[in-house]
Tab-separated table of N, CA and C in Angstrom:
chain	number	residue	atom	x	y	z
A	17	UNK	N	-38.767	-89.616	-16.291
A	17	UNK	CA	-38.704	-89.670	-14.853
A	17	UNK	C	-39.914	-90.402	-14.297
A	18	UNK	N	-39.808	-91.329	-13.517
A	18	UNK	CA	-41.002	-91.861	-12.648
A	18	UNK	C	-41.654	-91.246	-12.376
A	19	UNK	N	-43.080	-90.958	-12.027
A	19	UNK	CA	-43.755	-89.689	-10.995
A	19	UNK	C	-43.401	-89.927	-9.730
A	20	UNK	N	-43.061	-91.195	-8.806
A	20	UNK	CA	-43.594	-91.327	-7.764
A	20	UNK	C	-41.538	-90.737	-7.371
A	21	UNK	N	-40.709	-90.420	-7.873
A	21	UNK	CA	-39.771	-89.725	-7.633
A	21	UNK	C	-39.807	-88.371	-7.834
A	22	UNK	N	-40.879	-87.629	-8.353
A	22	UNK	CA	-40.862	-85.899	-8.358
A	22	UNK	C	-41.690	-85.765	-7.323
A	23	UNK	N	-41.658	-84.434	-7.530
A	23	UNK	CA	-41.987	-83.412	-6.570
A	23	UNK	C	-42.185	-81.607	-6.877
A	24	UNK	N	-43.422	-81.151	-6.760
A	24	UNK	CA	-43.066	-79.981	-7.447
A	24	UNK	C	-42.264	-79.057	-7.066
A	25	UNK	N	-41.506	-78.250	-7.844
A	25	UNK	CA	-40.852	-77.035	-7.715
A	25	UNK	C	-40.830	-76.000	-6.690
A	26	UNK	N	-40.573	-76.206	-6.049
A	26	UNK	CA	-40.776	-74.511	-5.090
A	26	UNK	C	-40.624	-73.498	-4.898
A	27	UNK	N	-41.093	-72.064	-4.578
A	27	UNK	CA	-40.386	-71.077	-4.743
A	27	UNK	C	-39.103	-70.527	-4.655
A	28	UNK	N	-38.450	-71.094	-3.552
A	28	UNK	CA	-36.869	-70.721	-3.620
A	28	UNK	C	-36.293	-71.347	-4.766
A	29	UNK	N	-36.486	-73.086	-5.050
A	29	UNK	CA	-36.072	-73.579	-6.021
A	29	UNK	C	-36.062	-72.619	-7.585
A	30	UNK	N	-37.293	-72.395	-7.469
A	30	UNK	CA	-37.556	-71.750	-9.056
A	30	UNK	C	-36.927	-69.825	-8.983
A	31	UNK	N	-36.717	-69.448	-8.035
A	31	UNK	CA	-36.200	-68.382	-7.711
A	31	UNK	C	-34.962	-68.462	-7.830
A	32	UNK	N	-33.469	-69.681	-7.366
A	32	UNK	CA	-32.367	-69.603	-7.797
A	32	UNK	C	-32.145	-69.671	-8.945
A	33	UNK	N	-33.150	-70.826	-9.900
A	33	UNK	CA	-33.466	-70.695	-11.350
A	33	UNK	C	-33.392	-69.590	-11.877
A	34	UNK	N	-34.419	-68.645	-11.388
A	34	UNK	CA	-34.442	-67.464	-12.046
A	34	UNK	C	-33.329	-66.731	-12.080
A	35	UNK	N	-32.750	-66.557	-10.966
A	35	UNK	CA	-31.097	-65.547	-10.646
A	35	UNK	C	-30.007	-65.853	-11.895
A	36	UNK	N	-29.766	-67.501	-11.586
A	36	UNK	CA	-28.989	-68.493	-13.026
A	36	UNK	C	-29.369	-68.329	-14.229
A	37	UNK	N	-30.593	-67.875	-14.467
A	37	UNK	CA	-31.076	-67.198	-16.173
A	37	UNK	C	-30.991	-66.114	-16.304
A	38	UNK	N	-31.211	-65.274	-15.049
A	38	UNK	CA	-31.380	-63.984	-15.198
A	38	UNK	C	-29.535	-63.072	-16.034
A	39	UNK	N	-28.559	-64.157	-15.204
A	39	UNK	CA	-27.621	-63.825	-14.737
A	39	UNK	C	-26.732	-64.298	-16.409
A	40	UNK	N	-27.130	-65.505	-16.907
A	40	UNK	CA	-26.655	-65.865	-17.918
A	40	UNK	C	-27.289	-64.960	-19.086
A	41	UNK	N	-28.508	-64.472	-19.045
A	41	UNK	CA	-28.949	-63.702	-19.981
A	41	UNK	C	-27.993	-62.080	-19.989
A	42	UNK	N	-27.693	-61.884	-19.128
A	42	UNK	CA	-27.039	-60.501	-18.788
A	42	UNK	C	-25.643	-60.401	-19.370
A	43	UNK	N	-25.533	-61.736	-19.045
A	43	UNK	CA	-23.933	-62.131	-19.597
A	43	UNK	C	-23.875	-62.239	-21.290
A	44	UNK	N	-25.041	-62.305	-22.307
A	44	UNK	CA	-24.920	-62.348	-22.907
A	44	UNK	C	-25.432	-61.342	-23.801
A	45	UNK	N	-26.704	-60.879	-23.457
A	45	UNK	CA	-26.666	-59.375	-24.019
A	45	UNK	C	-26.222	-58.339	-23.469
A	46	UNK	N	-25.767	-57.940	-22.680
A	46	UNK	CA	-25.284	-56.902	-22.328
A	46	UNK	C	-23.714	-56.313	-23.403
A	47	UNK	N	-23.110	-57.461	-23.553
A	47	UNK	CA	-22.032	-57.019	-24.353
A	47	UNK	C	-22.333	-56.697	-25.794
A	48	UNK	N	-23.199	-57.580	-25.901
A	48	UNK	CA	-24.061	-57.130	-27.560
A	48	UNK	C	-24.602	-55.725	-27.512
A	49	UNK	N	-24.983	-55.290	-26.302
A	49	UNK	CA	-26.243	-53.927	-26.205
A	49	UNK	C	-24.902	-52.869	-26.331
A	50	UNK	N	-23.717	-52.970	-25.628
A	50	UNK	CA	-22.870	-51.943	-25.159
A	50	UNK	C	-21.896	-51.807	-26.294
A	51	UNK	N	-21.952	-52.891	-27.494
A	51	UNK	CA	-21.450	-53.022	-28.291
A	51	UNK	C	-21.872	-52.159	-29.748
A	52	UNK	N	-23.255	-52.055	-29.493
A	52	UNK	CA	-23.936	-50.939	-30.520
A	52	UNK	C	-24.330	-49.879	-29.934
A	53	UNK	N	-24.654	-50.134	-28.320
A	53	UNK	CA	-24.835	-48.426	-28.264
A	53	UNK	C	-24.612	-47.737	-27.052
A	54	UNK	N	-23.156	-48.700	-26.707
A	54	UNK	CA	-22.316	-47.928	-25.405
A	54	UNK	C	-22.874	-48.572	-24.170
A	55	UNK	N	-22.260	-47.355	-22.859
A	55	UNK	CA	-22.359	-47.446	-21.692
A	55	UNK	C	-23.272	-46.695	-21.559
A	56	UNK	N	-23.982	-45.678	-22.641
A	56	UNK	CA	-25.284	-44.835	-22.579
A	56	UNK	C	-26.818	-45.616	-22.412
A	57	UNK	N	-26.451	-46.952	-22.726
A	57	UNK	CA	-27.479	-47.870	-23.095
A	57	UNK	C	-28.056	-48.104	-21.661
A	58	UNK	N	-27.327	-48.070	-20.701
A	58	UNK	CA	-27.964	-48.598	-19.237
A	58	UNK	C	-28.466	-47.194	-18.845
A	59	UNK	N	-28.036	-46.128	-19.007
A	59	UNK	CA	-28.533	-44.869	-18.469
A	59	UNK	C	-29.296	-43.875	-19.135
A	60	UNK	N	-30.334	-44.929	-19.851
A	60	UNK	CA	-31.790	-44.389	-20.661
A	60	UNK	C	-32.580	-44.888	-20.093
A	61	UNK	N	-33.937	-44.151	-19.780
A	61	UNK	CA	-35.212	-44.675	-19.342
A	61	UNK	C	-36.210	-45.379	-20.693
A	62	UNK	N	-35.548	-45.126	-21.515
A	62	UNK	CA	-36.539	-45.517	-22.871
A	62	UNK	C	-36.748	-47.353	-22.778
A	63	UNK	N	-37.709	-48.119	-23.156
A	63	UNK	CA	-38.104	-49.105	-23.382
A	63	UNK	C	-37.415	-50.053	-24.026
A	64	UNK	N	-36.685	-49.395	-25.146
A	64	UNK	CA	-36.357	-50.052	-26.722
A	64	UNK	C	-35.817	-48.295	-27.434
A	65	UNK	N	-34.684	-48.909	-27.262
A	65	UNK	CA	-33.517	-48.085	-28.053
A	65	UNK	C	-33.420	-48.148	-29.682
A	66	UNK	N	-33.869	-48.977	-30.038
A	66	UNK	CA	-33.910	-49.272	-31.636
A	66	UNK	C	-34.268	-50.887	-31.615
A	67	UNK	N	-34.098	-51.138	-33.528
A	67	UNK	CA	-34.448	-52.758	-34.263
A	67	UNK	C	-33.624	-53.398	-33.157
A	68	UNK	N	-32.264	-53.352	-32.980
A	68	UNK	CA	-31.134	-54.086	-32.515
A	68	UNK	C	-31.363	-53.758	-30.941
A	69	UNK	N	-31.486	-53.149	-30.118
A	69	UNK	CA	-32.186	-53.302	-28.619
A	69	UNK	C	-32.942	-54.541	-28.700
A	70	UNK	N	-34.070	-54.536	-29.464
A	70	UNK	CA	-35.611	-54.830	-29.658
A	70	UNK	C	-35.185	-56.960	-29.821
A	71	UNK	N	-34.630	-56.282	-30.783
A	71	UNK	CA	-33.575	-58.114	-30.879
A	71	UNK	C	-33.232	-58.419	-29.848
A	72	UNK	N	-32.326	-57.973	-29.500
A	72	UNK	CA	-31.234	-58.363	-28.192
A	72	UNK	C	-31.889	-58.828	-27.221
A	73	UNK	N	-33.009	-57.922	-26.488
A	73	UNK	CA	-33.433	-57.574	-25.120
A	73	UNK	C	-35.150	-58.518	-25.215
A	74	UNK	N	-35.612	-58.560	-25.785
A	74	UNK	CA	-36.942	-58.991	-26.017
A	74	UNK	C	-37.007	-59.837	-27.237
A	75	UNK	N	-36.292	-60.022	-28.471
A	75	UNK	CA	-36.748	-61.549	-29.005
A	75	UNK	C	-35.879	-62.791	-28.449
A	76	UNK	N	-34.754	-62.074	-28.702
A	76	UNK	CA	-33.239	-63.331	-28.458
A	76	UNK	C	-34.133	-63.959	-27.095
A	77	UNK	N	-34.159	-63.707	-26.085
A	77	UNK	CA	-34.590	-64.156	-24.549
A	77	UNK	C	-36.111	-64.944	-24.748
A	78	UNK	N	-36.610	-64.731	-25.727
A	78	UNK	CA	-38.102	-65.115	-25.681
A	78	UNK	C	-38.100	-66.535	-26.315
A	79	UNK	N	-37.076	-66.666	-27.533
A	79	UNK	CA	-37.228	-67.425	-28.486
A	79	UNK	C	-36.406	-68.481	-28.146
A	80	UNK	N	-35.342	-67.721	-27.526
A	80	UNK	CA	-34.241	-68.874	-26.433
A	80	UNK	C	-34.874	-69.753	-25.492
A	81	UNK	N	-35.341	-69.117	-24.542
A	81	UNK	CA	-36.653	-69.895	-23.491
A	81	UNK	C	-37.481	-71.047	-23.974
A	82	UNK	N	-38.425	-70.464	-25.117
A	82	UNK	CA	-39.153	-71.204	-25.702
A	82	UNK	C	-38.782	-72.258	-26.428
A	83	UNK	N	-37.554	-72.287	-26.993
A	83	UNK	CA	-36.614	-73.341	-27.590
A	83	UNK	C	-36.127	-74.257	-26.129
A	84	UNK	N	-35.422	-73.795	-25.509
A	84	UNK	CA	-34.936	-74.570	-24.120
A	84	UNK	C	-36.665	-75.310	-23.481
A	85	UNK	N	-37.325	-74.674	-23.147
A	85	UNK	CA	-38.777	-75.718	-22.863
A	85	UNK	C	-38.909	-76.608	-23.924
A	86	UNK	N	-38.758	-76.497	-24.918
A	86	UNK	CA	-39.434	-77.097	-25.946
A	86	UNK	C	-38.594	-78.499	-26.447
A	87	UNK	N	-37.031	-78.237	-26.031
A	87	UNK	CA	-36.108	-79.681	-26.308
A	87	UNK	C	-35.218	-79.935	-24.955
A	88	UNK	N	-35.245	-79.057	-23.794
A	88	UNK	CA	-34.466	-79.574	-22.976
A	88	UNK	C	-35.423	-79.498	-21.477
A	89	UNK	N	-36.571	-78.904	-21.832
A	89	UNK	CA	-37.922	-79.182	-20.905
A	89	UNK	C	-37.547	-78.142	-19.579
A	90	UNK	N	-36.902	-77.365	-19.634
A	90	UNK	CA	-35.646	-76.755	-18.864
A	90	UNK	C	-34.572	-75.416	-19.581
A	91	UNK	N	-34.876	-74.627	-18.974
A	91	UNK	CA	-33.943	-73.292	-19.478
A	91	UNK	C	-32.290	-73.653	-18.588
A	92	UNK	N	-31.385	-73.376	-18.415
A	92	UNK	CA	-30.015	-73.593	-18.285
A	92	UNK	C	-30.160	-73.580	-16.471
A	93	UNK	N	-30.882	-72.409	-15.686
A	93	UNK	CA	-31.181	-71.967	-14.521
A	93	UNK	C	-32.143	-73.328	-13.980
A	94	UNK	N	-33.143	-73.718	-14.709
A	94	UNK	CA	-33.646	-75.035	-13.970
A	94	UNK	C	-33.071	-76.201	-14.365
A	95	UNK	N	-32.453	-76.382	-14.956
A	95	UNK	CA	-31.451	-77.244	-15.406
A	95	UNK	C	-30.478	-77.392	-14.501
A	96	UNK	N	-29.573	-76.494	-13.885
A	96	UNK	CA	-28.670	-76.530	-12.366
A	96	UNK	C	-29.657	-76.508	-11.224
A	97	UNK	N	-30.914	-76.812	-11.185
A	97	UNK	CA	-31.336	-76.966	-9.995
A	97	UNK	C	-32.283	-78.364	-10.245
A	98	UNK	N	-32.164	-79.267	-11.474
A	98	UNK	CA	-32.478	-80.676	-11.448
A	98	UNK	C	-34.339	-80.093	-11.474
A	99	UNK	N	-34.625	-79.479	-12.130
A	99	UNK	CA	-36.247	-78.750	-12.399
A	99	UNK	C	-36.422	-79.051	-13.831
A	100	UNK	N	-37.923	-79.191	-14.184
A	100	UNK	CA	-38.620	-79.295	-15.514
A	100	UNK	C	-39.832	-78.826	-15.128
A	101	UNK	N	-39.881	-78.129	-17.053
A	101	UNK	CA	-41.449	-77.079	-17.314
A	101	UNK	C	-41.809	-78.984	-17.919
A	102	UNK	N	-43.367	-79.182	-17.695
A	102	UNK	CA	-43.835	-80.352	-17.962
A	102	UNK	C	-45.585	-79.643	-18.349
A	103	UNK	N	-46.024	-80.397	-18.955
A	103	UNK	CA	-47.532	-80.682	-18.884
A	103	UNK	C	-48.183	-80.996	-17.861
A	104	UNK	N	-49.061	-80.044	-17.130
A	104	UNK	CA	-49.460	-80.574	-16.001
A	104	UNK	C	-50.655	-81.343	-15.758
A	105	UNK	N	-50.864	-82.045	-16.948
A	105	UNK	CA	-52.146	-83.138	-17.197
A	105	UNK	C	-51.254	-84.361	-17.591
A	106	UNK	N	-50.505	-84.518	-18.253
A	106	UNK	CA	-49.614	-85.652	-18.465
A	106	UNK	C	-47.799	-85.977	-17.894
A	107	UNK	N	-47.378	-84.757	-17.936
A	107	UNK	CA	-45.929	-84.783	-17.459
A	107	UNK	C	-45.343	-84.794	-18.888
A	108	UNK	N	-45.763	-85.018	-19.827
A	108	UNK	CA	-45.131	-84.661	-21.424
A	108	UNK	C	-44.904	-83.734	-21.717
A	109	UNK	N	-43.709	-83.445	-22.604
A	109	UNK	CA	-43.250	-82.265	-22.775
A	109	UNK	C	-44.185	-80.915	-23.342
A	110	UNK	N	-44.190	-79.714	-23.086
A	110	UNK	CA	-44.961	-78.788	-23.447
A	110	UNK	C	-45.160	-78.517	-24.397
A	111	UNK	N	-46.407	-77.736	-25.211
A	111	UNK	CA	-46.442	-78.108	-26.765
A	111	UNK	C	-45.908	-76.523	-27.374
A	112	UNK	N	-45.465	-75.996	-28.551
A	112	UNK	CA	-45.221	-74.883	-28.841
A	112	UNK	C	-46.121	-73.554	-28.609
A	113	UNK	N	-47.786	-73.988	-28.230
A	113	UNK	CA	-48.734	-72.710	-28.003
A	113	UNK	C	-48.379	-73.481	-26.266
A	114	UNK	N	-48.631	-74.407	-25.363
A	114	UNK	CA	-48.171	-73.810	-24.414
A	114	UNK	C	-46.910	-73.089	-23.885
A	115	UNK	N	-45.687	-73.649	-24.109
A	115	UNK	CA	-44.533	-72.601	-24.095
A	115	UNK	C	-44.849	-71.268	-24.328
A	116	UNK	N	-45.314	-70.656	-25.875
A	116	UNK	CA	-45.654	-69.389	-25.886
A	116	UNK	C	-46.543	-68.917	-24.424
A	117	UNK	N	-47.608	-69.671	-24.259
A	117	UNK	CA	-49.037	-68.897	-23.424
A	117	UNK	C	-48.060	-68.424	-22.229
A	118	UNK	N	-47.200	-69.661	-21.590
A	118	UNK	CA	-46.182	-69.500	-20.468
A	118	UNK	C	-45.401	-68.026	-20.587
A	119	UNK	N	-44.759	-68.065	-21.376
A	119	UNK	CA	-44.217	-66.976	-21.617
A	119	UNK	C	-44.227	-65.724	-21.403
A	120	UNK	N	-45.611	-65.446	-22.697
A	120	UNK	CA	-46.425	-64.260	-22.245
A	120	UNK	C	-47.520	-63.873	-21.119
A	121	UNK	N	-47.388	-65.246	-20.314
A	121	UNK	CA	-48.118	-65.631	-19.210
A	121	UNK	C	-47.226	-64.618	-17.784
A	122	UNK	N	-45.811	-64.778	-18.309
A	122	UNK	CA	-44.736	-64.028	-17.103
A	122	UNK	C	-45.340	-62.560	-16.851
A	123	UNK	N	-46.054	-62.137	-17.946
A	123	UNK	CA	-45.772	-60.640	-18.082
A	123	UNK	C	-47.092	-59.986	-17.583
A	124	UNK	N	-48.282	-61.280	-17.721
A	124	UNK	CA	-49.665	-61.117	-16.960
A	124	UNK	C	-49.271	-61.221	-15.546
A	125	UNK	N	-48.480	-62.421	-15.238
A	125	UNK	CA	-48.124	-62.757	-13.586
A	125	UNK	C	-47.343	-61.302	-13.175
A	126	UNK	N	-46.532	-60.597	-13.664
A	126	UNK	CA	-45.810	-59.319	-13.111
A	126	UNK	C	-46.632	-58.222	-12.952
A	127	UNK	N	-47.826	-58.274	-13.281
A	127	UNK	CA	-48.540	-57.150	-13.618
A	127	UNK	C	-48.634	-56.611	-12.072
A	128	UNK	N	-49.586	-57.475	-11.451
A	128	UNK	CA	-50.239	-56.608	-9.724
A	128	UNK	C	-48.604	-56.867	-8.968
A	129	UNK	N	-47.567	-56.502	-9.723
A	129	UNK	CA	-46.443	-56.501	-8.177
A	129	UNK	C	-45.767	-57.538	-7.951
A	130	UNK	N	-45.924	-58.825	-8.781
A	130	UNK	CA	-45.386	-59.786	-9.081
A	130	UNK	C	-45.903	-60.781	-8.535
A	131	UNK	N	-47.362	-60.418	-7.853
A	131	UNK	CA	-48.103	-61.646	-7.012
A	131	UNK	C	-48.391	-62.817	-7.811
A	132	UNK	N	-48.420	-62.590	-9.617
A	132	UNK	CA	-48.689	-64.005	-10.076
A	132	UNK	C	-47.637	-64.697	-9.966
A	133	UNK	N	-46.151	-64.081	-9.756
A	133	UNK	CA	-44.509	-64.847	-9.516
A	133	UNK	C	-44.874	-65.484	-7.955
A	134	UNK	N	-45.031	-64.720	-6.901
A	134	UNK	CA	-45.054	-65.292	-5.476
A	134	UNK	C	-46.341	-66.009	-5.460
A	135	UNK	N	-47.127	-66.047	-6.548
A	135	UNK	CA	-47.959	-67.137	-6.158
A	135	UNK	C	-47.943	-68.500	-6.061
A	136	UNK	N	-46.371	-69.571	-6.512
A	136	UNK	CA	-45.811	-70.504	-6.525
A	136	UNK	C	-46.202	-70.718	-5.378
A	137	UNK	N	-45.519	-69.669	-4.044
A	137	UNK	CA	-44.804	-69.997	-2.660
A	137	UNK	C	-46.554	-70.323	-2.417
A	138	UNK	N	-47.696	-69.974	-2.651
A	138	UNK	CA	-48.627	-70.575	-1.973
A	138	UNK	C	-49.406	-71.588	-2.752
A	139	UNK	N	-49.355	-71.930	-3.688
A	139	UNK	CA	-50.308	-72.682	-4.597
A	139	UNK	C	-49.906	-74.385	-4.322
A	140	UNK	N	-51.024	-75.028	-4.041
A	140	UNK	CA	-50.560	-76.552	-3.658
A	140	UNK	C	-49.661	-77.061	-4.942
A	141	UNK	N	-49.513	-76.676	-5.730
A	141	UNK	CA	-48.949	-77.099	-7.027
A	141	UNK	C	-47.759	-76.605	-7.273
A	142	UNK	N	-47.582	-75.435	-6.866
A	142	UNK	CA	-46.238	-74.464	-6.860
A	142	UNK	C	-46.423	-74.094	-7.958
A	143	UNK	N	-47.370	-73.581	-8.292
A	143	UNK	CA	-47.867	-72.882	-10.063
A	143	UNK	C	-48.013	-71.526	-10.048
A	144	UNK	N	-47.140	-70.663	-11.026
A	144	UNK	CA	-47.025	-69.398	-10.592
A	144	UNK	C	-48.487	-68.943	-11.669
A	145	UNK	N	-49.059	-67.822	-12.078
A	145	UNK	CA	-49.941	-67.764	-12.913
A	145	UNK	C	-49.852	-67.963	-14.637
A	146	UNK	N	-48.564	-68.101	-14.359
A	146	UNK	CA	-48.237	-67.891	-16.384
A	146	UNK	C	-47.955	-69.506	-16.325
A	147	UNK	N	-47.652	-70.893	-15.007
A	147	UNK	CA	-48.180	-71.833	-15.195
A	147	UNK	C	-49.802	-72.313	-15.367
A	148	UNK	N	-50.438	-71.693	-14.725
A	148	UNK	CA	-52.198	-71.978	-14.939
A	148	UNK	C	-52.489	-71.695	-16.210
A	149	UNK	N	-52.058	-70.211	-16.528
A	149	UNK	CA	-52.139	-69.942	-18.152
A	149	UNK	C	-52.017	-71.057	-19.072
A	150	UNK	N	-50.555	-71.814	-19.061
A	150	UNK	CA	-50.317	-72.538	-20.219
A	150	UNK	C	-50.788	-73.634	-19.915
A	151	UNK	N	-51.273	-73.959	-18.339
A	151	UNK	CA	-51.623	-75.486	-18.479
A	151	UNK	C	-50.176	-76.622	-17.994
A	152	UNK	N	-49.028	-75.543	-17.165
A	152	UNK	CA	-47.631	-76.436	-16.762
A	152	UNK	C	-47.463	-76.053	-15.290
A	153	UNK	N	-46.695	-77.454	-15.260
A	153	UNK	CA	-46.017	-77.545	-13.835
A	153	UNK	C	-44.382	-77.388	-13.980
A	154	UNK	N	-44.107	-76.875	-13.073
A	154	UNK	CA	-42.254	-77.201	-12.685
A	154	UNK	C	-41.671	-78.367	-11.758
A	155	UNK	N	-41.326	-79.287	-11.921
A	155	UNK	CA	-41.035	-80.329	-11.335
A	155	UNK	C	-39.559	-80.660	-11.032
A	156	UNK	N	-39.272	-81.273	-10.037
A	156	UNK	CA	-37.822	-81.618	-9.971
A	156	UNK	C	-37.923	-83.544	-8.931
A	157	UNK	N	-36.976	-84.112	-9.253
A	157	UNK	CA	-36.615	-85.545	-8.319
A	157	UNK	C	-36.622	-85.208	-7.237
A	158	UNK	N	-37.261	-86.202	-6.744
A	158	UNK	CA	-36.823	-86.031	-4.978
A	158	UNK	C	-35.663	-86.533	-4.380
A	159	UNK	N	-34.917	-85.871	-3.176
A	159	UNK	CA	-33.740	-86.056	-3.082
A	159	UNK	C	-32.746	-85.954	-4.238
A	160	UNK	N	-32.675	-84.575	-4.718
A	160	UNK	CA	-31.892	-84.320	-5.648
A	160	UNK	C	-30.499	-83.991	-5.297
A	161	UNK	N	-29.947	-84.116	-3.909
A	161	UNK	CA	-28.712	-83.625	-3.428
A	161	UNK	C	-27.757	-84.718	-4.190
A	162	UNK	N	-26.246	-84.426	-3.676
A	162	UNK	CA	-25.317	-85.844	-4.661
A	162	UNK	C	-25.364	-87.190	-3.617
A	163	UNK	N	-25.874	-87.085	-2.988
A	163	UNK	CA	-26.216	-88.374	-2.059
A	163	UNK	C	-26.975	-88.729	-0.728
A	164	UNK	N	-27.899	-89.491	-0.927
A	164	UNK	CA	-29.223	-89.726	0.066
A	164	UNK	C	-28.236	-89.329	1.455
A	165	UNK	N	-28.843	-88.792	2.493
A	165	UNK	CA	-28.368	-88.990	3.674
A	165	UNK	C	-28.492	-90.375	4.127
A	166	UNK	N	-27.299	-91.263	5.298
A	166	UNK	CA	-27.832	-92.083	5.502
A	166	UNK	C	-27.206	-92.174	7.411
A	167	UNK	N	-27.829	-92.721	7.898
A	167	UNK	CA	-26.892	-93.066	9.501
A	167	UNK	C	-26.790	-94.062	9.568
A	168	UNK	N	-25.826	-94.540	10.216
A	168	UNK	CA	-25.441	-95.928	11.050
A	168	UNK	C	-26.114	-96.520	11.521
């Protein structure tokens, strides 16, 4: 992509993202989870139900992510909104320890209440904290609609 056609990411942007992953991830373990251990599985307070929870719920999602940054620069959710995880010193794709730092970067940003997530909506960069962590930006084209407005 050119630079002088992006633009960074913004919070709503990276927020419908999130809904579209959130939503595809649900769709896919959930039938796996209910499949080994019922409709009891949603109405436990426990963390991690067993090996096969532990899979499902916390590696499958981690390793998926980190694979999607790593060859499509983009999880499926920023991908329908025309967004990329990039290097925010070069715009090159992210390297395998930044993807990880990002990652486990989400779980530092959730900590105080999710202020490192809403910190996008104020940061000149639109960098939530688990971007500062790894050292990435979220980027998308400008004028990404299916066609420039134009008048007569």
């Amino acid at each position: 992509m050119n630079t002088q056609q992006l633009e960074y990411a913004g919070f709503w942007t990276r927020t419908g993202a999130a809904l579209i992953d959130g939503i595809l991830l649900l769709l896919i373990t959930a039938p796996l989870l209910i499949s080994i251990y019922g409709w009891e599985y949603f109405e436990t307070e426990d963390m991690v139900l067993g090996p096969a929870d532990f899979l499902i719920s916390w590696v499958l999602p981690a390793f998926a992510t980190v694979l999607f940054w790593l060859y499509k620069r983009a999880t499926p959710g920023k991908m329908a909104v025309a967004a990329q995880v990039v290097d925010a010193r070069t715009g090159a794709t992210i390297t395998v320890g930044q993807a990880m730092l990002r990652y486990l970067g989400y779980f530092i940003a959730m900590l105080p209440l999710g202020l490192g997530i809403f910190w996008v909506g104020f940061d000149r960069r639109k960098q939530g904290w688990h971007d500062k962590i790894a050292g990435t930006v979220v980027v998308k084209r400008t004028n990404t609609g299916p066609e420039p407005v134009r008048f007569n």
